Coordinates of C-alpha atoms and ligand atoms in Angstrom, one line a residue:
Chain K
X1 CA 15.2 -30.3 -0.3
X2 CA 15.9 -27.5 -3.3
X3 CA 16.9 -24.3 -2.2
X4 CA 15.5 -21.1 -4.0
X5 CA 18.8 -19.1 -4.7
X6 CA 19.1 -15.6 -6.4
X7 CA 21.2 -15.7 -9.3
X8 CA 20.5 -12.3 -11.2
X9 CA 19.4 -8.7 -10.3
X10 CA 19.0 -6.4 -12.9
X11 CA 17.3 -2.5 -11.7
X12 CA 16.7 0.7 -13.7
X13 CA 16.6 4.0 -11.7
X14 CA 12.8 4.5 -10.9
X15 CA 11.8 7.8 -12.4
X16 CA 10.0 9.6 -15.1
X17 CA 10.9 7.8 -18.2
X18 CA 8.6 9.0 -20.8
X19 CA 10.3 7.5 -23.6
X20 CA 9.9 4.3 -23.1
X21 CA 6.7 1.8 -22.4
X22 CA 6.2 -1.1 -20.4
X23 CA 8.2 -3.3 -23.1
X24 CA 10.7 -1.2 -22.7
X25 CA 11.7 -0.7 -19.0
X26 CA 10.9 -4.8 -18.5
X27 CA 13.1 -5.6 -21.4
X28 CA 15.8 -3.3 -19.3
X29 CA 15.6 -5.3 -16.3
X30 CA 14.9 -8.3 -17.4
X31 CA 18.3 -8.3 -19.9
X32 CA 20.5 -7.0 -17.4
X33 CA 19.0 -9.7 -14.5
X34 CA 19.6 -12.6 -17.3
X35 CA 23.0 -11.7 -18.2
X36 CA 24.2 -11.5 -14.3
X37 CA 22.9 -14.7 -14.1
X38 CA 25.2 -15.9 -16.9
X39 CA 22.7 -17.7 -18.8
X40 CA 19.2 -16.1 -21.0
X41 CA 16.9 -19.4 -20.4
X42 CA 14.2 -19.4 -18.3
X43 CA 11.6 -22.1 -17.5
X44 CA 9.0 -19.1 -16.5
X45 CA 8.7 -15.6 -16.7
X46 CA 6.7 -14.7 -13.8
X47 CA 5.2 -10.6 -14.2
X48 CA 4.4 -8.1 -11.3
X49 CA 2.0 -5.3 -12.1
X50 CA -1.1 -3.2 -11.6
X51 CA -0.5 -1.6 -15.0
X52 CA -3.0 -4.2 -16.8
X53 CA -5.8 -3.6 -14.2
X54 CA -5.4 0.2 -16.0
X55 CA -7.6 1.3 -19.1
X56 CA -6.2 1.1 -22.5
X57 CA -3.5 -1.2 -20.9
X58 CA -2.6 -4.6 -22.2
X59 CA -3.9 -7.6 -20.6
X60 CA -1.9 -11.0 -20.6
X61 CA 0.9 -8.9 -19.9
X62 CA 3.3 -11.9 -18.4
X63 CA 2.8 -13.6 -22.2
X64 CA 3.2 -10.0 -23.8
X65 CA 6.5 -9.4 -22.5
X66 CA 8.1 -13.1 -22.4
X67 CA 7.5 -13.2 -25.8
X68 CA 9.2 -9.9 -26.6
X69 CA 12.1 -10.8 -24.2
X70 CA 12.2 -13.5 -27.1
X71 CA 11.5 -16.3 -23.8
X72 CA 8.9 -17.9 -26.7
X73 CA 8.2 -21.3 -24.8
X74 CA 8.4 -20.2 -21.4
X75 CA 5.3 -20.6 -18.9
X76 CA 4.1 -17.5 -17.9
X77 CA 2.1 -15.8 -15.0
X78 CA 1.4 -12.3 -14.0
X79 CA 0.6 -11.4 -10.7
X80 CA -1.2 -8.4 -8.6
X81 CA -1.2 -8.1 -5.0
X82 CA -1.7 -4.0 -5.5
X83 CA 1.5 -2.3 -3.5
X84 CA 2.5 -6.0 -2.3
X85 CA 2.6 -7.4 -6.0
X86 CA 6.4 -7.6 -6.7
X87 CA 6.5 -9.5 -3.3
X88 CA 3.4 -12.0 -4.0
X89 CA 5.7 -12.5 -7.8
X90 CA 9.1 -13.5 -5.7
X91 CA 6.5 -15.8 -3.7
X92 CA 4.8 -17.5 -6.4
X93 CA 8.7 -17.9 -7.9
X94 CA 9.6 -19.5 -4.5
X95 CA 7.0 -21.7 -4.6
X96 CA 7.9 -22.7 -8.2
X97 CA 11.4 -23.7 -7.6
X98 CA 10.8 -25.0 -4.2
X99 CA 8.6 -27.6 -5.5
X100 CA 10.4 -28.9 -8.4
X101 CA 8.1 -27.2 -11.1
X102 CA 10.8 -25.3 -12.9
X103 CA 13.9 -24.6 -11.6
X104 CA 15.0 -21.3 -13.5
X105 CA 12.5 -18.5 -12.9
X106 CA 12.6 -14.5 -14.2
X107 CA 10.7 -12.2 -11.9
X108 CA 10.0 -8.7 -13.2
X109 CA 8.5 -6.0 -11.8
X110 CA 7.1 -3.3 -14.0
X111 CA 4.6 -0.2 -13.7
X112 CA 4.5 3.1 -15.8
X113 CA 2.2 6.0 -13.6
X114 CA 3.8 8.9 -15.1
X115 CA 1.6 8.6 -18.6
X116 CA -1.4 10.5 -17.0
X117 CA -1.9 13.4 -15.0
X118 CA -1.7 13.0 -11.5
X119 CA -5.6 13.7 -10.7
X120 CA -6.4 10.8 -13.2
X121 CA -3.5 8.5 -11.2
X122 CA -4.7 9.2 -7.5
X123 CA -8.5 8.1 -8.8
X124 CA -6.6 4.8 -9.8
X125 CA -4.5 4.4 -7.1
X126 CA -7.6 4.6 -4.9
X127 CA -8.5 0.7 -6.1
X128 CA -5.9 -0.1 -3.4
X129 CA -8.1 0.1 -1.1
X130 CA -11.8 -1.4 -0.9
X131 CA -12.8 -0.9 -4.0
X132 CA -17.1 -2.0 -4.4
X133 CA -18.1 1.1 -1.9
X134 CA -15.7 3.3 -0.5
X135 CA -14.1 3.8 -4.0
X136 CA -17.6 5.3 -4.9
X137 CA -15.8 8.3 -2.9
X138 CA -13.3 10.3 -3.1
X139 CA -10.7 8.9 -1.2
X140 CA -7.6 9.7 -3.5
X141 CA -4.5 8.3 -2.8
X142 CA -4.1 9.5 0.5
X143 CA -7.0 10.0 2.5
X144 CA -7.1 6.6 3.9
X145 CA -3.5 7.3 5.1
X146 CA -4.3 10.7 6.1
X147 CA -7.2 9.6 8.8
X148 CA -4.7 6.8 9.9
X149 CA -1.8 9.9 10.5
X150 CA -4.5 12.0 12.9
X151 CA -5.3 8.6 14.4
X152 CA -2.0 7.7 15.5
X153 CA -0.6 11.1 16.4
X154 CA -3.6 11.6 18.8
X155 CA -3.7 8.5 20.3
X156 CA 0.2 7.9 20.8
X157 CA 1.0 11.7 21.7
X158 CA 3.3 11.3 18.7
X159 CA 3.8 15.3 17.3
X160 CA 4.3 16.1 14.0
X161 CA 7.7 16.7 13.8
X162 CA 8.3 13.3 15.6
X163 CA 6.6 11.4 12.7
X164 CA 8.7 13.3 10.4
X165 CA 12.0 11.6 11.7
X166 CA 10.9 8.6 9.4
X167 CA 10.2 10.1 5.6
X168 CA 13.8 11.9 6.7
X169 CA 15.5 8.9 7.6
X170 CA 14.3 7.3 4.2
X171 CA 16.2 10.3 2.2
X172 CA 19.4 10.1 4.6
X173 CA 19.8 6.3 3.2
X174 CA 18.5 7.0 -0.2
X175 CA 20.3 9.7 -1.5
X176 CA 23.3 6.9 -1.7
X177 CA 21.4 4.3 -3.8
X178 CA 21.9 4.8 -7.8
X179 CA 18.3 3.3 -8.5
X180 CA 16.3 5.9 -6.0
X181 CA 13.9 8.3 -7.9
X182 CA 14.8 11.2 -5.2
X183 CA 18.4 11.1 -4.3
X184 CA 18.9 13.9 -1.5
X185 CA 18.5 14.8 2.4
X186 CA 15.6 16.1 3.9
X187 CA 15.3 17.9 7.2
X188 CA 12.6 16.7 9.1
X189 CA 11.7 20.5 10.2
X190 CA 10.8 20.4 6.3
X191 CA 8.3 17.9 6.4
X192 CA 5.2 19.6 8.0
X193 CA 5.4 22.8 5.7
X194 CA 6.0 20.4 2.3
X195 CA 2.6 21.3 0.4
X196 CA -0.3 19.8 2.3
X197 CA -1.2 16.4 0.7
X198 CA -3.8 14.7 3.0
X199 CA -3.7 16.7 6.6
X200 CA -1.8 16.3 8.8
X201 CA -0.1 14.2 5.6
X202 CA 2.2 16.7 2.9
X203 CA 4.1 16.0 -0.3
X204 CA 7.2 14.8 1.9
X205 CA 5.4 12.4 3.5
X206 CA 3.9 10.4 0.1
X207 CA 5.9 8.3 -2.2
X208 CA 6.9 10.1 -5.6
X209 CA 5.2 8.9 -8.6
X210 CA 6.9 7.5 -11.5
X211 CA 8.5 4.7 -13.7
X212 CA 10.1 1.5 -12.5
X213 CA 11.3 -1.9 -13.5
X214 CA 13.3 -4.4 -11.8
X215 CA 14.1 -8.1 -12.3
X216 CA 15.2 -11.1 -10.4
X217 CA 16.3 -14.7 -11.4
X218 CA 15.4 -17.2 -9.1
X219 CA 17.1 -20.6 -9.5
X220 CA 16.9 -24.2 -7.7
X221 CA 20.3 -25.2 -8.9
X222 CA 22.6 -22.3 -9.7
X223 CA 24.3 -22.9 -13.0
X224 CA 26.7 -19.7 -11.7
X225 CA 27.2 -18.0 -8.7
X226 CA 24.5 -17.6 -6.4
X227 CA 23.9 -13.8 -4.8
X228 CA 21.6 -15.5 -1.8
X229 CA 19.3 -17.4 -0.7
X230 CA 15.5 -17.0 -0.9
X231 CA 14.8 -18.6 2.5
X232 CA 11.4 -17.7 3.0
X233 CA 8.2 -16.0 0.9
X234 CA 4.9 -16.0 3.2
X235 CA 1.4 -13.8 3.1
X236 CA -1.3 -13.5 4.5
X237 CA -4.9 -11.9 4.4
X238 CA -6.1 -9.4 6.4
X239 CA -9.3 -7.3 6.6
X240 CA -10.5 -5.6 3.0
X241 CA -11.0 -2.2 4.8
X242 CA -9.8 -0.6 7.9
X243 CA -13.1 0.3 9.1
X244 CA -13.6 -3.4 10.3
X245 CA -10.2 -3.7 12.2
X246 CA -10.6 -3.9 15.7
X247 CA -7.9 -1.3 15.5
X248 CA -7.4 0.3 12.3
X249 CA -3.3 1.1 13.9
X250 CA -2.8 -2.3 13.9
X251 CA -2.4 -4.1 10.4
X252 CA -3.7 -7.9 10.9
X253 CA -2.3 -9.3 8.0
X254 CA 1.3 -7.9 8.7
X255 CA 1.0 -9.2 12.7
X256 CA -0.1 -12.7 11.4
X257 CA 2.5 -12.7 8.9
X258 CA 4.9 -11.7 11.3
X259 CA 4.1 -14.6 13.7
X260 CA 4.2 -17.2 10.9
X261 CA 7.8 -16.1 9.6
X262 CA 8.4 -16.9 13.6
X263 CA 6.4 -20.2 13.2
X264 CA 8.3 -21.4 10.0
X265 CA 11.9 -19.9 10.9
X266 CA 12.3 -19.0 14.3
X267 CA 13.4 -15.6 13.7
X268 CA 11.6 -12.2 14.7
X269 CA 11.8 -9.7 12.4
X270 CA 14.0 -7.9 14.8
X271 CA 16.6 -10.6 14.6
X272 CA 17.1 -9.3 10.7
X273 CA 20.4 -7.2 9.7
X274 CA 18.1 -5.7 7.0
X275 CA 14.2 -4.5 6.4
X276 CA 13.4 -3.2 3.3
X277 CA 9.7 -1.7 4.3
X278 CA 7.0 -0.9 2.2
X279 CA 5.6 3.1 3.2
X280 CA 3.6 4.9 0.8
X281 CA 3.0 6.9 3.5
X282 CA 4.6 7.8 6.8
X283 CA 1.5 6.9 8.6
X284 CA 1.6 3.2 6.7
X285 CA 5.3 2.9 7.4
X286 CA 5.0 3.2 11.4
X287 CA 2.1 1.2 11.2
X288 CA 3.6 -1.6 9.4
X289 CA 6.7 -1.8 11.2
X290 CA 4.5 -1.6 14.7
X291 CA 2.3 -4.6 13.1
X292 CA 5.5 -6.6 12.7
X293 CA 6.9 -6.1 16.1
X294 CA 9.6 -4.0 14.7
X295 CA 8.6 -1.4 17.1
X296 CA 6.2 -1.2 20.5
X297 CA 3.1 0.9 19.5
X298 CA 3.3 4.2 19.1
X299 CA 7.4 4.1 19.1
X300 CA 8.2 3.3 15.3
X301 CA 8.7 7.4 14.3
X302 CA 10.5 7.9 18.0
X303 CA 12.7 4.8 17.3
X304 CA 13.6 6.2 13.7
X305 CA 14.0 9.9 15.3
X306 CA 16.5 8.3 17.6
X307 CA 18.3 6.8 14.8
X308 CA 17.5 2.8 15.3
X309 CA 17.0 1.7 12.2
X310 CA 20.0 3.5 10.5
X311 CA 23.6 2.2 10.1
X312 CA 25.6 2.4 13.9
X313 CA 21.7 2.1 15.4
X314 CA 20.5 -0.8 17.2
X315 CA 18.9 -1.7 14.2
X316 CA 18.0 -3.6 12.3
X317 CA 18.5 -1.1 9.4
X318 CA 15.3 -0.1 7.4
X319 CA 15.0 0.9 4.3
X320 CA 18.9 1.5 2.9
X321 CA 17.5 1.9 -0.5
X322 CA 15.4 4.7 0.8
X323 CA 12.4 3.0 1.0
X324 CA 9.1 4.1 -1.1
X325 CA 9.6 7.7 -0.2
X326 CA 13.2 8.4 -1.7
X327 CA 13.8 5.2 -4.7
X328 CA 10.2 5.2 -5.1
X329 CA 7.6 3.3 -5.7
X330 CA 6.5 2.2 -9.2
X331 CA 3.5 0.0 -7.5
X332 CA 3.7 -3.5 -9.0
X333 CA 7.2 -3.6 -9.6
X334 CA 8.6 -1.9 -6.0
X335 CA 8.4 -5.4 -4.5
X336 CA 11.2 -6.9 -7.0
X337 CA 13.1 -3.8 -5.8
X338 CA 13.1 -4.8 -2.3
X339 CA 14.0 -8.4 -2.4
X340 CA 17.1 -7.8 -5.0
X341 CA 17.9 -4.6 -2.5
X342 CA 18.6 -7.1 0.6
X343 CA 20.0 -9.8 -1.7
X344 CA 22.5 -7.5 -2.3
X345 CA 23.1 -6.3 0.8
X346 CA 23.3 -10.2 2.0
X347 CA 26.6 -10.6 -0.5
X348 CA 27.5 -7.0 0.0
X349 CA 27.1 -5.9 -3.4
X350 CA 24.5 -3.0 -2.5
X351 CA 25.7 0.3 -4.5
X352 CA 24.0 2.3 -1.9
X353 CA 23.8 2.6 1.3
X354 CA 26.0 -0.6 2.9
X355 CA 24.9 -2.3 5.7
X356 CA 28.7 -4.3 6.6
X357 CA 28.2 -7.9 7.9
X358 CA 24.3 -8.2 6.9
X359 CA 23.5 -12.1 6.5
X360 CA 19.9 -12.0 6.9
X361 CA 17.0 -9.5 6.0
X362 CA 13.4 -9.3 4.9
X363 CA 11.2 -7.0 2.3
X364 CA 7.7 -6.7 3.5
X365 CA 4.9 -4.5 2.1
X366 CA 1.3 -4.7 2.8
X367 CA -1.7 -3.6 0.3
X368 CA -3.6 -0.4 1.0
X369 CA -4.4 -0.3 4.5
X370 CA -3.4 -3.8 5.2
X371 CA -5.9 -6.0 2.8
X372 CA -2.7 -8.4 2.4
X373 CA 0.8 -8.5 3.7
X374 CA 3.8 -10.3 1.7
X375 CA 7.5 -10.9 3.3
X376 CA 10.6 -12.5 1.2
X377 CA 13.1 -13.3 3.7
X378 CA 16.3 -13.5 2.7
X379 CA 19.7 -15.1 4.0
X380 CA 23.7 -14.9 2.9
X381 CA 24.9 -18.0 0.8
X382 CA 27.3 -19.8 3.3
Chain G
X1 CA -14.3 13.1 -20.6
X2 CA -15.9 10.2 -18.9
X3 CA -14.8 9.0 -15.3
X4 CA -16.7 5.5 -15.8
X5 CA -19.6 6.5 -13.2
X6 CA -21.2 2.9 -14.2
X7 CA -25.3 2.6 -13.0
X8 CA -25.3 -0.8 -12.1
X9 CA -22.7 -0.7 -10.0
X10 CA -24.0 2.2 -7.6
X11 CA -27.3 0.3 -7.9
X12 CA -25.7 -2.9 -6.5
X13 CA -24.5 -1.0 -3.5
X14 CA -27.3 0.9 -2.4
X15 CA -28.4 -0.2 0.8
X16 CA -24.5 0.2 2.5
X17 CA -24.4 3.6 0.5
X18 CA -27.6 5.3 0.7
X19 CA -28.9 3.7 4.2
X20 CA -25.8 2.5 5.7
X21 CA -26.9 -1.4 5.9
X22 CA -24.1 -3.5 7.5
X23 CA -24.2 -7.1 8.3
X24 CA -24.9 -8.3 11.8
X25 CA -23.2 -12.6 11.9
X26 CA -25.5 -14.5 13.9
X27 CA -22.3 -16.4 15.0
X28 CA -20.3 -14.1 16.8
X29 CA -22.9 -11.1 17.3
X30 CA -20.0 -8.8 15.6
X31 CA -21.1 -6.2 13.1
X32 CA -19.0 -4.8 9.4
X33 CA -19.6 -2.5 7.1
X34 CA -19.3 -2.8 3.9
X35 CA -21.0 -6.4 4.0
X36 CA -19.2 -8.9 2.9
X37 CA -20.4 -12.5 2.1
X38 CA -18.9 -13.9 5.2
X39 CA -18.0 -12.5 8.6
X40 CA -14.5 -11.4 8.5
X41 CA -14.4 -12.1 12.3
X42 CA -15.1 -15.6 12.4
X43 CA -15.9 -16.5 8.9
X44 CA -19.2 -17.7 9.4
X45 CA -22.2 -17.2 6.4
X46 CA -25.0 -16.8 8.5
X47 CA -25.5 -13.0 8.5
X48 CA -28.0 -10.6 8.4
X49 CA -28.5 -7.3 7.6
X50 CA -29.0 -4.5 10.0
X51 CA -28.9 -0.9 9.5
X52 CA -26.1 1.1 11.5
X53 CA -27.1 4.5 13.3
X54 CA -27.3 7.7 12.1
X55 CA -25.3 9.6 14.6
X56 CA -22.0 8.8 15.7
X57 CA -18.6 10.0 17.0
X58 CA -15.7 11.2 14.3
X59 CA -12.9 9.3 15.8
X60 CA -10.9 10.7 12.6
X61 CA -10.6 13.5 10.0
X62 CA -8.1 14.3 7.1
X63 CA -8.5 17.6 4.4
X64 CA -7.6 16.1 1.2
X65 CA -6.0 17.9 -1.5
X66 CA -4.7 15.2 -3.7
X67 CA -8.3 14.7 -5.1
X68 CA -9.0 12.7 -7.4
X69 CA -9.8 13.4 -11.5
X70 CA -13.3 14.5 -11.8
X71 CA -13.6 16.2 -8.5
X72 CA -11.3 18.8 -8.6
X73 CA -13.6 21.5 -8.1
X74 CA -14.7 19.9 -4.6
X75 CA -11.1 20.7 -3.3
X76 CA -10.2 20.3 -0.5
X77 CA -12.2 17.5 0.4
X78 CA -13.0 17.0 4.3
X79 CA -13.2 12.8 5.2
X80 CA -13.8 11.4 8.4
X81 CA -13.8 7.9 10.1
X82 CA -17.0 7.9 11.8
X83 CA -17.6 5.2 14.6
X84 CA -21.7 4.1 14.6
X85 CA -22.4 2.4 17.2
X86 CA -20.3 -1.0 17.0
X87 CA -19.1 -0.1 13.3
X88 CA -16.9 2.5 11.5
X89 CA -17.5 3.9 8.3
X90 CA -15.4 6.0 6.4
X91 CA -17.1 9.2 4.4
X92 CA -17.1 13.0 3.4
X93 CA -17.6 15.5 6.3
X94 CA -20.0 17.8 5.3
X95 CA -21.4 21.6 5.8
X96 CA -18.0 22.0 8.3
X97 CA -15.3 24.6 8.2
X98 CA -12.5 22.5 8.8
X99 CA -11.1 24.9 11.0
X100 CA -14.3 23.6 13.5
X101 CA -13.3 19.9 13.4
X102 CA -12.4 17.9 16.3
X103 CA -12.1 14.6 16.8
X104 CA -14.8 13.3 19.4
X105 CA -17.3 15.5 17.9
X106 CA -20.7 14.3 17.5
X107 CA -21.7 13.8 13.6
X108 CA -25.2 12.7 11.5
X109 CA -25.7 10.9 8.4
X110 CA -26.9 13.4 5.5
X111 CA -27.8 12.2 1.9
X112 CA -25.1 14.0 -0.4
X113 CA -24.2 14.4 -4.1
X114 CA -20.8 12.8 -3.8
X115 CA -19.6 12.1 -7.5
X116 CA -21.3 13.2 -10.8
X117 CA -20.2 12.8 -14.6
X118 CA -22.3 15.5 -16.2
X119 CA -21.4 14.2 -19.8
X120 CA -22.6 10.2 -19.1
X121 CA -25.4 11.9 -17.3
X122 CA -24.9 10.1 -14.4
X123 CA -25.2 11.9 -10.3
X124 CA -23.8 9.7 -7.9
X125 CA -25.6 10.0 -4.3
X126 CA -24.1 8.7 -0.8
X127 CA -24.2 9.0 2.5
X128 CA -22.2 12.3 4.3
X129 CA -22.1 13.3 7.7
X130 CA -22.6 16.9 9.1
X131 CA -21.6 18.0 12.4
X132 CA -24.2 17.7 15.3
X133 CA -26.0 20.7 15.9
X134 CA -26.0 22.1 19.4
X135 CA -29.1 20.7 21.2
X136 CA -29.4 17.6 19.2
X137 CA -31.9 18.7 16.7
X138 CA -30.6 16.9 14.1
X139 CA -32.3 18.5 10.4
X140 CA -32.8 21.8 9.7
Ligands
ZN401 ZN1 -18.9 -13.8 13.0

């Protein structure tokens, strides 16, 4: 059977880079992920993105930039799972190499939000979530998350300064990683009097906006050293809007797609070293992480306030890159952050915050409120 | 400058958003709103549609400020996750002072402007929900 190995990792700080363009930042990554890898051939060139589904943006975009990373030749695919997509690229990659149709694949992740004022960029971040109706409102970026944050607080008897344990442990770890957008401490005290963003939600509790791009080369048959293993890529749907969950605090697609990782490899996702989680919004994260099993209901902010899911906790750790609050979260491309984050903490090469001894770990991100769930899970090369 | 308010599309979508139509599957008995072309319970195509009630409980609210290009005068924007009957539906809160919301309060579907683009012309209409006046009278 072929293994799916990563050979190449190549990041740029996420932030507000208005000098360059899409071209640009993919050509960044993608270079620097190619020459780790210690060779620039590529059967495909797979692309992660929501920048295409934009106005005025360019369409074919996987063709667009292969050809100016002068890949001419190479079969190409882009790929949009909305928050999820760099996750749902690394899976279609797996897939590729697991099945014998190429056996040396580029993943980038790329999205540019800083072009536009942010007004204009919440109204198209609101396509996250169910677009035909409750898009004909407005929703904004954070409302969704917002009605979720009440939801949970007043059900679980979580207070506000509880929940705020989680965005602060996110800055504790980030502030270490070179590639975070926001690279310092937070109290938690500081939380709840941030500028108000969607009550009870504020500023500290929403990913920044900005600029990203990160790469990946996934191989069959590493030609140089390999950085891990690509054990696992899985998804699965879930309902298009939270208003039909039989309980909108519990993601479906993340609970199923827990249970078939469990299926497929025998592990829990408590039995990882490493969870890089995908929260927008502290009301998402907890969720998430309570969909997975990574927490009972109700406890993911109290587990994180106790200090868990932070290096000496019980773990395992989440989010040592500083998850989407702190390194940010450039939509399509965050995905491709995540996976080469716990490939490198599998062969210890993270330049952030280490996690010593990690073999195993998973990135996981659901859409919107939950429309789709994606999980890369990652092992050590023995 | 134009937000892309597009006709056809409210048009396509006006029984969920001017008279809060959900499907009904004749399968499982379960109710959703938005409809969708199958049940997202048990995936079965025989539905129908049914109109959800007018009054219902606000299991939810948030005040948004984060709102989005071409509403900025509505700021801050009051939403709520109503629960009709055996559906949910989530929508503006209207004719409230936010400092009066509670969660378990009794709310009614109103018809509201909820989007316009004065330029393309267009006034977008949808449903709202007002608290229930004391007594249950409902309109004014
Ligand atoms: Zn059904």
């Amino acid at each position: 059977m072929v293994e799916a190995y990563v050979t190449g990792i190549g990041m740029i700080r996420v932030g507000r880079h208005f000098g360059e363009g899409l071209r640009s930042l993919a050509a960044r990554a993608a270079f620097e992920a190619l020459e780790s890898s210690g060779s620039r051939d590529v059967d495909a060139v797979i692309v992660a993105s929501t920048a295409s589904y934009r106005g005025a943006a360019q369409l074919d975009l996987a063709g667009h930039i292969a050809g100016s990373l002068g890949l001419r030749g190479a079969q190409t695919l882009a790929v949009e799972a909305g928050d999820a997509s760099g996750l749902a690229a690394v899976e279609a990659a797996w897939s590729m190499v697991k099945s014998g149709a190429a056996s040396r694949v580029l993943v980038v992740g790329v999205d540019k939000l800083t072009d536009y004022v942010s007004s204009r960029v919440y109204r198209e971040l609101q396509r996250l979530y169910e677009a035909e109706l409750q898009a004909l409102y407005d929703i904004g970026h954070a409302g969704l998350a917002g009605l979720l944050a009440r939801l949970y607080m007043e059900r679980y008897g979580v207070d506000r300064e509880t929940l705020s344990y989680w965005p602060a442990m996110d800055h504790a770890h980030g502030k270490h990683n070179p590639y975070a957008m926001l690279q310092f401490a937070i109290d938690p005290k500081a939380v709840a009097k941030a500028l108000t963003v969607a009550e009870p939600l504020t500023l500290l509790d929403s990913f920044p906006i900005g600029d990203g791009a990160a790469a990946i080369v996934i191989e069959g048959e590493p030609r140089g050293e390999a950085l891990a293993r690509v054990a696992l890529a899985l998804s699965a749907a879930g309902y298009p809007s939270l208003t039909m969950a039989e309980d909108p605090l519990k993601m479906d697609s993340a609970a199923v797609t827990a249970a078939r990782m469990r299926e497929v490899s025998g592990y829990t996702i408590s039995d990882m070293d490493v969870v890089e989680l995908g929260d927008p919004f502290t009301s998402i994260g907890v969720i998430l992480a309570e969909s997975l099993g990574l927490s009972q209901p109700g406890k993911a902010a109290v587990d994180a306030a106790e200090g868990r899911f932070t290096v000496g906790g019980e773990g395992p750790v989440v989010n040592a890159s500083g998850g989407f609050k702190a390194r940010g979260h450039p939509i399509g491309a965050t995905g491709v952050y995540m996976v080469a984050e716990v490939a490198m903490q599998v062969s210890g090469s993270f330049p952030g915050l280490k996690v010593d001894g990690a073999r195993r770990g998973v990135a996981v991100a659901a859409s919107g409120d939950g429309s789709s769930t994606h999980l890369v899970l990652v092992e050590e090369v023995r | 400058m134009s937000m892309d308010l597009s006709v056809p599309e409210t048009w396509r979508v006006r029984g969920p958003l001017y008279r809060l139509e959900a499907a009904r599957c004749r399968a499982c008995g379960r109710i959703h709103y938005p409809p969708l072309p199958a049940c997202p319970y048990c995936g079965s195509r025989d539905l129908e549609r049914v109109r959800l009630p007018e009054r219902g409980i606000l299991e939810s609210f948030t005040i948004l400020y984060s709102v989005p290009e071409g509403s900025r005068h509505k700021a801050p924007i009051v939403l709520g996750l109503v629960r009709l009957g055996a559906a949910r539906v989530v929508a503006e809160i209207t004719d409230v002072d936010p400092g009066d919301l509670k969660t378990g309060m009794e709310v009614e579907a109103v018809l509201r402007r909820i989007r316009s683009d004065r330029e393309a012309g267009i006034i977008r209409y949808g449903i709202a929900f007002r608290p229930l006046l004391r007594g249950g009278g409902g309109g004014r």
